[in-house]
Coordinates of C-alpha atoms in Angstrom, one line a residue:
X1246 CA 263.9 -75.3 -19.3
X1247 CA 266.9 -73.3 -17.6
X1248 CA 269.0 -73.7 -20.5
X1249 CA 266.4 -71.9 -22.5
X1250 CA 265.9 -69.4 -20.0
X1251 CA 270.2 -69.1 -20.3
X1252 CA 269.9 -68.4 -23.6
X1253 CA 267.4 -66.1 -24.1
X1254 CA 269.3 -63.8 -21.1
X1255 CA 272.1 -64.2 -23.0
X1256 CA 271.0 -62.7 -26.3
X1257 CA 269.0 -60.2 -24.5
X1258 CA 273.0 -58.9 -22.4
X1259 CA 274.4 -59.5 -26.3
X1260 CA 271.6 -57.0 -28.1
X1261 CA 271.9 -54.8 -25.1
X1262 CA 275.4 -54.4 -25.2
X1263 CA 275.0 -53.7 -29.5
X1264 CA 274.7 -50.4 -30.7
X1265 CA 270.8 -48.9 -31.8
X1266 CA 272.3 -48.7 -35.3
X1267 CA 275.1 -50.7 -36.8
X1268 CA 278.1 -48.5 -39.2
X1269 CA 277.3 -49.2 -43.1
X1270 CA 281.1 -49.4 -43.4
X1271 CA 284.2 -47.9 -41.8
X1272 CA 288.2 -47.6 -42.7
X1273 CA 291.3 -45.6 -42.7
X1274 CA 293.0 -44.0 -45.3
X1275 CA 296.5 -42.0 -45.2
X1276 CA 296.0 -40.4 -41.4
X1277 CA 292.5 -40.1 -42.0
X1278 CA 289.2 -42.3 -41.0
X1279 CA 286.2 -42.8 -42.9
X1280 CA 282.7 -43.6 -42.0
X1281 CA 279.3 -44.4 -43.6
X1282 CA 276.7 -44.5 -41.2
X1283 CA 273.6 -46.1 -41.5
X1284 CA 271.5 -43.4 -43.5
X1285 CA 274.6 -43.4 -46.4
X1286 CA 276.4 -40.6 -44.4
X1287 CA 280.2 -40.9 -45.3
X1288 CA 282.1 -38.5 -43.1
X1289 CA 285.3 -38.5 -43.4
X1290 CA 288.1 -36.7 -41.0
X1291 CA 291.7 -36.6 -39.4
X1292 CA 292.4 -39.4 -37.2
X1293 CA 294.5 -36.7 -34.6
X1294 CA 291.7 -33.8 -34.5
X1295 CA 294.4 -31.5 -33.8
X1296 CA 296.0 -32.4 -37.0
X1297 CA 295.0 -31.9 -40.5
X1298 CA 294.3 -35.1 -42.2
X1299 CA 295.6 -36.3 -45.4
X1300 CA 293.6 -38.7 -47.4
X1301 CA 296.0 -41.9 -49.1
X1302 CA 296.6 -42.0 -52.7
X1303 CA 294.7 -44.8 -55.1
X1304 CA 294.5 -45.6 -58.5
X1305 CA 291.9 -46.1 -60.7
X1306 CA 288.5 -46.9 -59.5
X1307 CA 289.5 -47.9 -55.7
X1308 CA 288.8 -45.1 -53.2
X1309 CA 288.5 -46.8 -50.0
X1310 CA 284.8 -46.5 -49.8
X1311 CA 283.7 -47.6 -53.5
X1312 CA 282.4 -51.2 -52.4
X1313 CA 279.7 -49.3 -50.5
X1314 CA 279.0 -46.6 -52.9
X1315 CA 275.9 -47.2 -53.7
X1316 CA 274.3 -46.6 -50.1
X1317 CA 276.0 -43.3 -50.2
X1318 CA 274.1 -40.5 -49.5
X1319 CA 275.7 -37.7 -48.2
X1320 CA 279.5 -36.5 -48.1
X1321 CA 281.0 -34.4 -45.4
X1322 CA 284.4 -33.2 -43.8
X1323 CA 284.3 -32.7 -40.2
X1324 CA 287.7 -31.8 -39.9
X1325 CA 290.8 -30.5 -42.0
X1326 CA 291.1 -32.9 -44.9
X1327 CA 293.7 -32.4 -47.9
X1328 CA 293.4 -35.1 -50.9
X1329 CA 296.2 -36.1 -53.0
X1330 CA 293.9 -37.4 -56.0
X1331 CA 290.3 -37.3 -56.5
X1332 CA 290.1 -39.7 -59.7
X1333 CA 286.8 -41.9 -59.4
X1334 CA 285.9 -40.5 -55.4
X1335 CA 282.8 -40.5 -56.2
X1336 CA 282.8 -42.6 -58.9
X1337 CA 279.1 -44.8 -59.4
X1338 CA 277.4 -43.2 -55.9
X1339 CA 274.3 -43.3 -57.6
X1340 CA 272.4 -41.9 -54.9
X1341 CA 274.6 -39.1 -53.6
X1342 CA 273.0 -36.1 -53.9
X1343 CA 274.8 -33.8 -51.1
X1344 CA 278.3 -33.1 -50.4
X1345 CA 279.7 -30.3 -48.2
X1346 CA 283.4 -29.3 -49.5
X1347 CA 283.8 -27.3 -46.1
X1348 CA 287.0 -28.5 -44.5
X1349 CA 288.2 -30.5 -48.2
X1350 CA 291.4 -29.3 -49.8
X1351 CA 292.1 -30.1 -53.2
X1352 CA 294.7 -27.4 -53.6
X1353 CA 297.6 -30.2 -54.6
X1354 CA 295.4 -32.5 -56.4
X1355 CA 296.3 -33.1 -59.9
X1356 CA 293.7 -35.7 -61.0
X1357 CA 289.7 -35.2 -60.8
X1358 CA 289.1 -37.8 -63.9
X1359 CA 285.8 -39.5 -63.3
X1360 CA 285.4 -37.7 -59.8
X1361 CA 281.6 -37.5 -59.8
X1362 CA 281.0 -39.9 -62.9
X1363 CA 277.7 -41.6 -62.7
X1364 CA 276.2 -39.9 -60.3
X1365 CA 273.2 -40.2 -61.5
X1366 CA 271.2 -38.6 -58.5
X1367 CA 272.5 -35.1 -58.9
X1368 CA 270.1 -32.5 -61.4
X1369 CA 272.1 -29.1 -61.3
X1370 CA 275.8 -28.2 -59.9
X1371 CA 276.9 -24.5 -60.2
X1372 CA 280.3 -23.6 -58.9
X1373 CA 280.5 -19.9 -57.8
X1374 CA 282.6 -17.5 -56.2
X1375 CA 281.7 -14.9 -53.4
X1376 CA 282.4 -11.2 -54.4
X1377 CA 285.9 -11.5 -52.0
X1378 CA 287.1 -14.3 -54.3
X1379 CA 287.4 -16.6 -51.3
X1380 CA 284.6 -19.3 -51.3
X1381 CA 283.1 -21.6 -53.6
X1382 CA 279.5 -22.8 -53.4
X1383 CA 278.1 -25.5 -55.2
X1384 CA 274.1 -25.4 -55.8
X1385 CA 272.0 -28.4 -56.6
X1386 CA 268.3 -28.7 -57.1
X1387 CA 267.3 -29.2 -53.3
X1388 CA 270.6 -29.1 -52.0
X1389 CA 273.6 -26.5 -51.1
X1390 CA 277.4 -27.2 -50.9
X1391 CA 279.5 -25.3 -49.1
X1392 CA 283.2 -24.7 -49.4
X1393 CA 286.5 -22.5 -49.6
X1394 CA 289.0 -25.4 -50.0
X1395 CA 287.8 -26.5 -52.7
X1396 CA 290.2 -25.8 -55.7
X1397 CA 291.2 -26.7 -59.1
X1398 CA 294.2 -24.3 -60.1
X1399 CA 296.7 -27.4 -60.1
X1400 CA 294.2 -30.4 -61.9
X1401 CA 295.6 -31.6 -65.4
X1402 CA 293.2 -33.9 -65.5
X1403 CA 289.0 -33.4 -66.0
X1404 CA 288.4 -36.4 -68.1
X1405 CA 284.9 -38.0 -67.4
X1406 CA 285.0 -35.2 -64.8
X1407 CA 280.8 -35.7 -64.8
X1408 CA 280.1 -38.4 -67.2
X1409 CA 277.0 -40.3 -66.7
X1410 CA 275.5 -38.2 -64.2
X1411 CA 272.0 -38.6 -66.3
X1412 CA 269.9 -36.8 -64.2
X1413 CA 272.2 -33.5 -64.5
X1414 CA 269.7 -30.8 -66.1
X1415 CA 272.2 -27.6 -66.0
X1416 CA 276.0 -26.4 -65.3
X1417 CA 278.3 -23.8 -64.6
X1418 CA 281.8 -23.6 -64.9
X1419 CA 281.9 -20.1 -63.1
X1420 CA 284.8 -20.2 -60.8
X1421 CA 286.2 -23.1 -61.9
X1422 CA 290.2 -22.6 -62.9
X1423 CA 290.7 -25.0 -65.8
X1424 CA 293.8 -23.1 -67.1
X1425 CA 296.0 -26.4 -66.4
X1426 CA 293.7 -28.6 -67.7
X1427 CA 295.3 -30.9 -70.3
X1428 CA 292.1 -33.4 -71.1
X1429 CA 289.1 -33.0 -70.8
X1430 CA 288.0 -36.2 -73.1
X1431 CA 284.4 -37.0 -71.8
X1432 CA 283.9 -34.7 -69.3
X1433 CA 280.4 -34.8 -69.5
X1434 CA 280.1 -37.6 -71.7
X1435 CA 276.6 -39.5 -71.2
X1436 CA 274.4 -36.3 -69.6
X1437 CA 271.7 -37.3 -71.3
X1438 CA 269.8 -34.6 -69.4
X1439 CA 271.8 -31.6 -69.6
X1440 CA 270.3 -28.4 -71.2
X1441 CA 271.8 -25.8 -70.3
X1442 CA 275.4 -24.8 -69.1
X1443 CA 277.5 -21.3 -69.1
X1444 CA 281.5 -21.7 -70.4
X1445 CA 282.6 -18.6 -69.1
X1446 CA 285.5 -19.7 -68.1
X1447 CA 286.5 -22.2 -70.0
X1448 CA 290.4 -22.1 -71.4
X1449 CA 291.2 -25.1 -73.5
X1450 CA 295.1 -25.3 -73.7
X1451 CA 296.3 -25.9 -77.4
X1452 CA 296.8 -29.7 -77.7
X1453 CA 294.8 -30.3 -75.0
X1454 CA 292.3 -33.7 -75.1
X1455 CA 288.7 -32.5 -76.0
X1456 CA 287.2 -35.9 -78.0
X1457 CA 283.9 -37.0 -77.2
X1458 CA 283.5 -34.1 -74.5
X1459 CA 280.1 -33.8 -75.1
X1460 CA 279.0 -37.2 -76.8
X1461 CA 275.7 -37.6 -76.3
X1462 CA 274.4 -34.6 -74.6
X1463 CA 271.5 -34.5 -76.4
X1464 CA 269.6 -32.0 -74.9
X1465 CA 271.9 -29.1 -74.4
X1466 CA 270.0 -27.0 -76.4
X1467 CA 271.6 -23.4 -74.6
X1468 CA 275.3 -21.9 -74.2
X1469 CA 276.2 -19.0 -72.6
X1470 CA 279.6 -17.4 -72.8
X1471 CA 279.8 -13.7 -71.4
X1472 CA 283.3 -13.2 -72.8
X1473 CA 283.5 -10.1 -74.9
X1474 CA 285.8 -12.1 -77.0
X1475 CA 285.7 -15.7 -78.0
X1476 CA 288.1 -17.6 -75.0
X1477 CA 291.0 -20.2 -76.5
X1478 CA 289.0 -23.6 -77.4
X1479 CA 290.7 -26.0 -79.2
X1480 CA 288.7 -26.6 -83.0
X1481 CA 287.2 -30.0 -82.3
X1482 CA 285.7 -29.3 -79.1
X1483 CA 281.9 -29.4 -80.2
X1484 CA 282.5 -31.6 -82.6
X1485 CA 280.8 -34.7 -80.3
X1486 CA 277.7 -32.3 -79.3
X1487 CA 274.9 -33.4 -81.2
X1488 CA 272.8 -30.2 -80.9
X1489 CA 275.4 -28.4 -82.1
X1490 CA 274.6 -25.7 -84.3
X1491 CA 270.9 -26.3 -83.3
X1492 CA 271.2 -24.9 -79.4
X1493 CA 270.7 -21.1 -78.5
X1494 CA 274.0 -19.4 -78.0
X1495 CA 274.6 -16.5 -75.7
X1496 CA 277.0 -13.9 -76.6
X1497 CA 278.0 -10.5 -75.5
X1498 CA 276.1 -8.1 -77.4
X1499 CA 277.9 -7.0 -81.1
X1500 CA 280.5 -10.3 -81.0
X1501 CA 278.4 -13.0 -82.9
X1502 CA 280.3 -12.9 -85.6
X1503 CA 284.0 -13.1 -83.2
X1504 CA 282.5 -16.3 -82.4
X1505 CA 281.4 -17.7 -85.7
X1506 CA 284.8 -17.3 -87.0
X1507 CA 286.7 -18.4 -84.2
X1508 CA 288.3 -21.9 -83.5
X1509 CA 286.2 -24.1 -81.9
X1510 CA 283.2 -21.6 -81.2
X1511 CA 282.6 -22.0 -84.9
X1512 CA 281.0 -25.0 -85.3
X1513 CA 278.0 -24.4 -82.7
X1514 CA 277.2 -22.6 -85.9
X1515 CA 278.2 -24.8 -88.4
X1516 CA 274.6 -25.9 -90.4
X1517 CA 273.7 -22.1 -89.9
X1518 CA 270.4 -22.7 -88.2
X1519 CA 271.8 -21.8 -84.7
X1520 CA 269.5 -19.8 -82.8
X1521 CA 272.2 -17.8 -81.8
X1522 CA 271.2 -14.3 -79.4
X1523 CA 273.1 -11.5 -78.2
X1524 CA 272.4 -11.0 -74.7
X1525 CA 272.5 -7.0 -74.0
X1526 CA 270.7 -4.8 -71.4
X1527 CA 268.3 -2.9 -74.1
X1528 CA 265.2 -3.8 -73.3
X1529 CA 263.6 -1.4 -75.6
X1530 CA 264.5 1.5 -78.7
X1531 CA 263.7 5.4 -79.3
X1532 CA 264.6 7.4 -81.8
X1533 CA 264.6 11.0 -82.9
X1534 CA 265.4 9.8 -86.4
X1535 CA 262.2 8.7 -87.9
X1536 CA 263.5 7.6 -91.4
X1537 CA 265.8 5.4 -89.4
X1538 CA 265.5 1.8 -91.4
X1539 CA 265.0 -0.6 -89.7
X1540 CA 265.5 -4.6 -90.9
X1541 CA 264.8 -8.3 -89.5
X1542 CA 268.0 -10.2 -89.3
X1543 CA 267.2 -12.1 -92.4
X1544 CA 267.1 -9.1 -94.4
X1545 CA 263.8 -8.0 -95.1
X1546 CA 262.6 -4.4 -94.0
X1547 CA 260.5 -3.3 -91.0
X1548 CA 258.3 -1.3 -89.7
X1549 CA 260.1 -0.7 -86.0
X1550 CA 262.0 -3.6 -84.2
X1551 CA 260.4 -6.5 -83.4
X1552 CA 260.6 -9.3 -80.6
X1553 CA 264.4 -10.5 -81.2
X1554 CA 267.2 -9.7 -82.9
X1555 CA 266.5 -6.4 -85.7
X1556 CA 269.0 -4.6 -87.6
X1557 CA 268.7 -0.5 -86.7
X1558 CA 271.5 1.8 -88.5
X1559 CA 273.3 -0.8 -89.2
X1560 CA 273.5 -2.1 -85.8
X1561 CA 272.0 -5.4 -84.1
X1562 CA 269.8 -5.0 -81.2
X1563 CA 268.0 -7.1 -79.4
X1564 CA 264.2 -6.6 -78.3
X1565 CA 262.7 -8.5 -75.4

Protein backbone atom coordinates (compact mmCIF):
# COMPACT_ATOMS: atom_id res chain seq x y z
CA UNK A 1 0.00 0.00 0.00
CA UNK A 2 2.87 2.68 0.58
CA UNK A 3 4.53 1.86 -2.50
CA UNK A 4 1.35 2.84 -4.31
CA UNK A 5 0.89 5.74 -2.25
CA UNK A 6 4.98 6.50 -3.56
CA UNK A 7 3.92 6.39 -6.78
CA UNK A 8 1.04 8.12 -7.19
CA UNK A 9 3.05 11.27 -5.19
CA UNK A 10 5.57 10.77 -7.51
CA UNK A 11 3.61 11.37 -10.82
CA UNK A 12 1.59 13.96 -9.23
CA UNK A 13 5.65 16.12 -8.27
CA UNK A 14 6.44 14.87 -12.17
CA UNK A 15 2.94 16.49 -13.88
CA UNK A 16 3.40 19.35 -11.46
CA UNK A 17 6.79 20.13 -12.45
CA UNK A 18 5.45 19.70 -16.57
CA UNK A 19 4.45 22.54 -18.34
CA UNK A 20 0.19 23.26 -18.93
CA UNK A 21 1.02 22.87 -22.61
CA UNK A 22 3.84 20.94 -24.20
CA UNK A 23 5.92 22.81 -27.63
CA UNK A 24 4.53 21.13 -30.99
CA UNK A 25 8.30 21.23 -32.05
CA UNK A 26 11.29 23.51 -31.46
CA UNK A 27 14.96 23.99 -33.17
CA UNK A 28 17.68 26.36 -34.28
CA UNK A 29 18.55 27.41 -37.45
CA UNK A 30 21.68 29.79 -38.53
CA UNK A 31 21.60 32.19 -35.16
CA UNK A 32 18.00 31.89 -35.06
CA UNK A 33 15.37 29.61 -32.88
CA UNK A 34 12.20 28.37 -34.04
CA UNK A 35 9.11 27.43 -32.26
CA UNK A 36 5.63 25.85 -32.92
CA UNK A 37 3.54 25.97 -30.02
CA UNK A 38 0.77 23.99 -29.35
CA UNK A 39 -2.01 25.92 -31.38
CA UNK A 40 0.39 25.61 -34.77
CA UNK A 41 2.07 28.96 -33.89
CA UNK A 42 5.69 28.88 -35.47
CA UNK A 43 7.54 31.97 -34.22
CA UNK A 44 10.58 32.29 -35.22
CA UNK A 45 13.37 34.91 -33.89
CA UNK A 46 17.16 35.86 -33.16
CA UNK A 47 18.67 33.70 -30.56
CA UNK A 48 20.71 37.19 -29.07
CA UNK A 49 17.55 39.71 -29.05
CA UNK A 50 19.97 42.39 -29.38
CA UNK A 51 21.10 40.89 -32.64
CA UNK A 52 19.39 40.46 -35.82
CA UNK A 53 18.92 36.93 -36.70
CA UNK A 54 19.84 35.14 -39.78
CA UNK A 55 17.97 32.13 -40.71
CA UNK A 56 20.49 28.86 -42.18
CA UNK A 57 20.43 28.03 -45.70
CA UNK A 58 18.59 24.50 -46.96
CA UNK A 59 17.99 22.94 -50.08
CA UNK A 60 15.06 21.65 -51.55
CA UNK A 61 12.17 20.71 -49.48
CA UNK A 62 14.00 20.80 -45.91
CA UNK A 63 13.30 23.97 -43.95
CA UNK A 64 13.82 23.06 -40.46
CA UNK A 65 10.21 22.94 -39.51
CA UNK A 66 8.73 20.95 -42.62
CA UNK A 67 8.20 17.58 -40.49
CA UNK A 68 5.57 19.53 -38.56
CA UNK A 69 4.08 21.44 -41.27
CA UNK A 70 0.97 20.32 -41.26
CA UNK A 71 -0.02 21.61 -37.62
CA UNK A 72 1.11 24.92 -38.77
CA UNK A 73 -1.10 27.61 -38.26
CA UNK A 74 0.22 30.80 -37.96
CA UNK A 75 3.77 32.38 -38.93
CA UNK A 76 5.32 35.22 -37.02
CA UNK A 77 8.78 37.15 -36.53
CA UNK A 78 9.21 38.56 -33.19
CA UNK A 79 12.45 39.92 -33.74
CA UNK A 80 14.89 40.94 -36.67
CA UNK A 81 15.03 38.01 -38.99
CA UNK A 82 16.91 38.10 -42.51
CA UNK A 83 16.49 34.75 -44.80
CA UNK A 84 19.04 33.60 -47.17
CA UNK A 85 16.53 31.32 -49.27
CA UNK A 86 12.86 30.87 -49.00
CA UNK A 87 12.52 27.83 -51.53
CA UNK A 88 9.76 25.36 -50.06
CA UNK A 89 9.36 27.58 -46.41
CA UNK A 90 6.23 26.98 -46.48
CA UNK A 91 6.05 24.37 -48.61
CA UNK A 92 2.70 21.70 -47.90
CA UNK A 93 1.45 23.84 -44.49
CA UNK A 94 -1.91 22.98 -45.45
CA UNK A 95 -3.46 24.72 -42.74
CA UNK A 96 -1.52 28.03 -42.56
CA UNK A 97 -3.67 30.67 -43.13
CA UNK A 98 -1.74 33.71 -41.32
CA UNK A 99 1.67 35.05 -41.58
CA UNK A 100 2.89 38.39 -40.35
CA UNK A 101 6.11 39.52 -42.53
CA UNK A 102 6.79 42.25 -39.82
CA UNK A 103 10.33 41.90 -38.70
CA UNK A 104 11.24 39.24 -42.03
CA UNK A 105 13.89 40.35 -44.51
CA UNK A 106 14.01 38.90 -47.72
CA UNK A 107 16.08 41.68 -49.20
CA UNK A 108 19.12 39.08 -50.24
CA UNK A 109 17.05 36.11 -51.02
CA UNK A 110 17.42 34.88 -54.43
CA UNK A 111 15.19 31.76 -54.34
CA UNK A 112 11.19 31.89 -53.46
CA UNK A 113 10.54 28.52 -55.73
CA UNK A 114 7.70 26.67 -54.09
CA UNK A 115 7.59 29.20 -51.08
CA UNK A 116 3.87 28.93 -50.30
CA UNK A 117 3.18 25.80 -52.62
CA UNK A 118 0.30 23.79 -51.38
CA UNK A 119 -1.03 25.88 -49.17
CA UNK A 120 -4.12 24.88 -49.63
CA UNK A 121 -5.77 26.98 -46.70
CA UNK A 122 -5.14 30.40 -48.00
CA UNK A 123 -8.32 31.97 -50.42
CA UNK A 124 -6.99 35.57 -51.53
CA UNK A 125 -3.31 37.21 -51.11
CA UNK A 126 -2.88 40.84 -52.44
CA UNK A 127 0.57 42.35 -52.03
CA UNK A 128 0.37 46.20 -51.87
CA UNK A 129 2.28 49.16 -51.26
CA UNK A 130 1.50 52.18 -48.99
CA UNK A 131 1.35 55.62 -50.84
CA UNK A 132 5.26 56.39 -49.22
CA UNK A 133 6.45 53.24 -51.10
CA UNK A 134 7.66 51.79 -47.84
CA UNK A 135 5.38 48.84 -46.62
CA UNK A 136 3.87 45.89 -48.05
CA UNK A 137 0.62 44.41 -46.84
CA UNK A 138 -0.68 41.14 -47.68
CA UNK A 139 -4.68 40.66 -47.45
CA UNK A 140 -6.36 37.31 -47.10
CA UNK A 141 -9.98 36.42 -46.80
CA UNK A 142 -10.22 36.80 -42.81
CA UNK A 143 -6.74 37.59 -42.29
CA UNK A 144 -4.10 40.62 -42.64
CA UNK A 145 -0.27 40.46 -43.08
CA UNK A 146 1.81 42.98 -42.17
CA UNK A 147 5.23 43.92 -43.42
CA UNK A 148 8.01 46.40 -44.74
CA UNK A 149 10.89 43.81 -45.00
CA UNK A 150 9.39 41.93 -47.16
CA UNK A 151 11.11 42.23 -50.67
CA UNK A 152 11.61 40.65 -53.95
CA UNK A 153 13.97 43.10 -55.98
CA UNK A 154 16.87 40.31 -55.90
CA UNK A 155 14.57 36.75 -56.46
CA UNK A 156 15.54 34.97 -59.78
CA UNK A 157 13.58 32.37 -58.97
CA UNK A 158 9.36 32.26 -58.61
CA UNK A 159 8.84 28.84 -59.85
CA UNK A 160 5.86 27.03 -58.10
CA UNK A 161 5.91 30.31 -56.29
CA UNK A 162 1.98 29.42 -55.25
CA UNK A 163 1.23 26.14 -56.90
CA UNK A 164 -1.30 24.02 -55.34
CA UNK A 165 -2.69 26.43 -53.07
CA UNK A 166 -6.38 25.19 -54.21
CA UNK A 167 -8.37 27.17 -52.20
CA UNK A 168 -6.75 30.55 -53.67
CA UNK A 169 -9.87 32.46 -55.19
CA UNK A 170 -7.98 35.91 -56.34
CA UNK A 171 -4.36 37.69 -56.65
CA UNK A 172 -2.43 40.64 -57.03
CA UNK A 173 0.92 41.08 -58.10
CA UNK A 174 0.81 44.90 -57.16
CA UNK A 175 4.00 45.75 -55.56
CA UNK A 176 5.63 42.83 -56.32
CA UNK A 177 9.25 43.56 -58.17
CA UNK A 178 9.61 40.63 -60.58
CA UNK A 179 12.14 42.48 -62.84
CA UNK A 180 14.95 39.75 -61.91
CA UNK A 181 12.74 37.06 -62.26
CA UNK A 182 14.26 34.44 -64.55
CA UNK A 183 11.38 31.40 -64.17
CA UNK A 184 8.46 31.54 -63.29
CA UNK A 185 7.50 27.72 -64.58
CA UNK A 186 4.35 26.84 -62.47
CA UNK A 187 4.04 29.63 -60.40
CA UNK A 188 0.59 29.12 -59.84
CA UNK A 189 0.33 25.83 -61.31
CA UNK A 190 -2.68 23.65 -59.73
CA UNK A 191 -5.02 26.86 -58.35
CA UNK A 192 -7.82 25.17 -59.21
CA UNK A 193 -9.77 28.06 -57.59
CA UNK A 194 -8.32 31.13 -58.81
CA UNK A 195 -10.53 33.63 -60.72
CA UNK A 196 -9.38 36.51 -60.75
CA UNK A 197 -5.86 38.20 -60.50
CA UNK A 198 -4.38 41.83 -61.71
CA UNK A 199 -0.68 41.65 -63.70
CA UNK A 200 0.16 45.10 -63.33
CA UNK A 201 3.33 44.60 -62.77
CA UNK A 202 4.36 41.79 -64.23
CA UNK A 203 7.92 42.07 -66.44
CA UNK A 204 8.82 38.72 -67.96
CA UNK A 205 12.59 39.00 -68.94
CA UNK A 206 13.12 37.63 -72.65
CA UNK A 207 14.20 34.00 -72.18
CA UNK A 208 12.82 33.75 -69.12
CA UNK A 209 10.99 30.19 -67.90
CA UNK A 210 7.11 30.71 -68.28
CA UNK A 211 5.78 26.82 -69.23
CA UNK A 212 2.95 25.55 -67.46
CA UNK A 213 2.61 28.88 -65.46
CA UNK A 214 -0.91 28.61 -65.39
CA UNK A 215 -1.72 24.85 -66.05
CA UNK A 216 -4.73 24.20 -64.78
CA UNK A 217 -6.16 27.38 -63.56
CA UNK A 218 -9.31 26.65 -64.71
CA UNK A 219 -11.33 29.19 -63.33
CA UNK A 220 -9.43 32.38 -63.97
CA UNK A 221 -12.03 33.77 -65.88
CA UNK A 222 -10.69 37.83 -65.30
CA UNK A 223 -7.33 39.78 -66.00
CA UNK A 224 -6.67 43.07 -65.31
CA UNK A 225 -3.60 45.01 -66.49
CA UNK A 226 -3.72 48.86 -65.98
CA UNK A 227 -0.67 49.46 -68.20
CA UNK A 228 -1.41 51.91 -70.88
CA UNK A 229 0.83 49.81 -72.96
CA UNK A 230 1.10 46.10 -73.16
CA UNK A 231 4.29 45.24 -70.40
CA UNK A 232 7.21 42.70 -71.87
CA UNK A 233 5.74 38.96 -71.57
CA UNK A 234 7.45 36.42 -73.17
CA UNK A 235 4.84 34.78 -76.26
CA UNK A 236 4.13 31.41 -74.56
CA UNK A 237 3.13 32.74 -71.36
CA UNK A 238 -0.79 31.85 -71.56
CA UNK A 239 -0.20 29.30 -73.52
CA UNK A 240 -1.00 26.68 -70.30
CA UNK A 241 -4.25 28.79 -69.22
CA UNK A 242 -7.08 27.00 -70.20
CA UNK A 243 -9.61 29.85 -70.15
CA UNK A 244 -7.59 31.67 -72.25
CA UNK A 245 -9.19 33.61 -74.67
CA UNK A 246 -12.43 32.86 -72.81
CA UNK A 247 -11.75 35.15 -69.44
CA UNK A 248 -12.65 39.01 -69.35
CA UNK A 249 -9.60 41.13 -69.85
CA UNK A 250 -9.14 44.59 -68.41
CA UNK A 251 -7.40 47.09 -70.35
CA UNK A 252 -6.80 50.80 -70.17
CA UNK A 253 -9.31 52.43 -72.13
CA UNK A 254 -8.40 52.83 -76.22
CA UNK A 255 -5.39 49.96 -76.04
CA UNK A 256 -7.32 46.69 -76.78
CA UNK A 257 -5.91 46.37 -79.79
CA UNK A 258 -1.88 47.14 -78.31
CA UNK A 259 -2.73 44.06 -76.55
CA UNK A 260 -4.08 41.85 -79.11
CA UNK A 261 -1.09 42.31 -81.17
CA UNK A 262 1.42 42.18 -78.65
CA UNK A 263 3.66 39.11 -77.63
CA UNK A 264 2.25 37.17 -75.14
CA UNK A 265 -0.94 39.36 -74.39
CA UNK A 266 -2.09 37.97 -77.77
CA UNK A 267 -3.21 34.87 -77.19
CA UNK A 268 -5.77 35.72 -74.18
CA UNK A 269 -7.39 36.53 -77.43
CA UNK A 270 -6.54 33.95 -79.58
CA UNK A 271 -10.24 32.02 -80.44
CA UNK A 272 -11.63 35.64 -80.65
CA UNK A 273 -14.47 35.16 -78.14
CA UNK A 274 -12.59 37.03 -75.29
CA UNK A 275 -14.81 39.07 -73.42
CA UNK A 276 -12.31 41.52 -73.47
CA UNK A 277 -13.49 45.40 -71.71
CA UNK A 278 -11.81 48.60 -71.58
CA UNK A 279 -11.96 49.82 -68.20
CA UNK A 280 -12.37 53.90 -68.31
CA UNK A 281 -14.10 56.44 -65.95
CA UNK A 282 -17.15 57.34 -68.46
CA UNK A 283 -19.86 56.27 -66.79
CA UNK A 284 -22.23 57.81 -69.15
CA UNK A 285 -22.43 60.02 -72.98
CA UNK A 286 -23.93 63.52 -74.18
CA UNK A 287 -23.79 65.01 -77.18
CA UNK A 288 -24.59 68.15 -78.94
CA UNK A 289 -24.22 66.33 -82.23
CA UNK A 290 -27.44 64.48 -82.77
CA UNK A 291 -26.61 62.77 -86.13
CA UNK A 292 -23.66 61.34 -84.28
CA UNK A 293 -23.73 57.41 -85.39
CA UNK A 294 -23.49 55.39 -83.12
CA UNK A 295 -22.57 51.36 -83.52
CA UNK A 296 -22.47 48.03 -81.29
CA UNK A 297 -18.96 46.58 -81.34
CA UNK A 298 -20.02 43.97 -83.75
CA UNK A 299 -20.93 46.42 -86.23
CA UNK A 300 -24.42 46.84 -86.51
CA UNK A 301 -25.97 50.45 -85.96
CA UNK A 302 -27.72 51.97 -82.83
CA UNK A 303 -29.95 54.00 -81.59
CA UNK A 304 -27.60 55.66 -78.52
CA UNK A 305 -24.95 53.54 -76.61
CA UNK A 306 -25.91 50.72 -74.86
CA UNK A 307 -24.78 48.65 -71.66
CA UNK A 308 -20.96 47.81 -72.80
CA UNK A 309 -18.69 48.51 -75.20
CA UNK A 310 -20.37 50.95 -78.34
CA UNK A 311 -18.57 52.55 -81.16
CA UNK A 312 -19.37 56.69 -81.04
CA UNK A 313 -17.42 58.83 -83.86
CA UNK A 314 -15.30 56.30 -84.34
CA UNK A 315 -14.36 55.94 -80.90
CA UNK A 316 -14.93 52.93 -78.22
CA UNK A 317 -16.67 53.73 -75.07
CA UNK A 318 -17.74 51.93 -72.53
CA UNK A 319 -21.27 52.29 -70.77
CA UNK A 320 -21.98 50.97 -67.31
Amino acid sequence: MKRIVSSIFVGLCLLASMPAFANIAEGVSGSCKWVIDNDGNLDISSEDEYEEGVLGSWEGDSAPWSAYRESITTVAFSSSVQAVTCTNMFNGCTNLNSIYFDNFYTDNVTDMSNMFANCTSLVNIEFEMTSDGGSRTCYSKGLFFQGGCFTTSNVTDMSGMFAGCKSLQSFSLLCLDMHSVTNFSRMFADCLSLESMDLTTLRIQKDAKVDDMFVNCNNLMNIVNQNTLPASIEDETFLSLPTRGLCTVEVPFDCLEDYEAANGWRHLFSNGNSAAFQSTAISSISSEDKSTVVYAISGSQLPSPSKGISIVAGKKVVMK
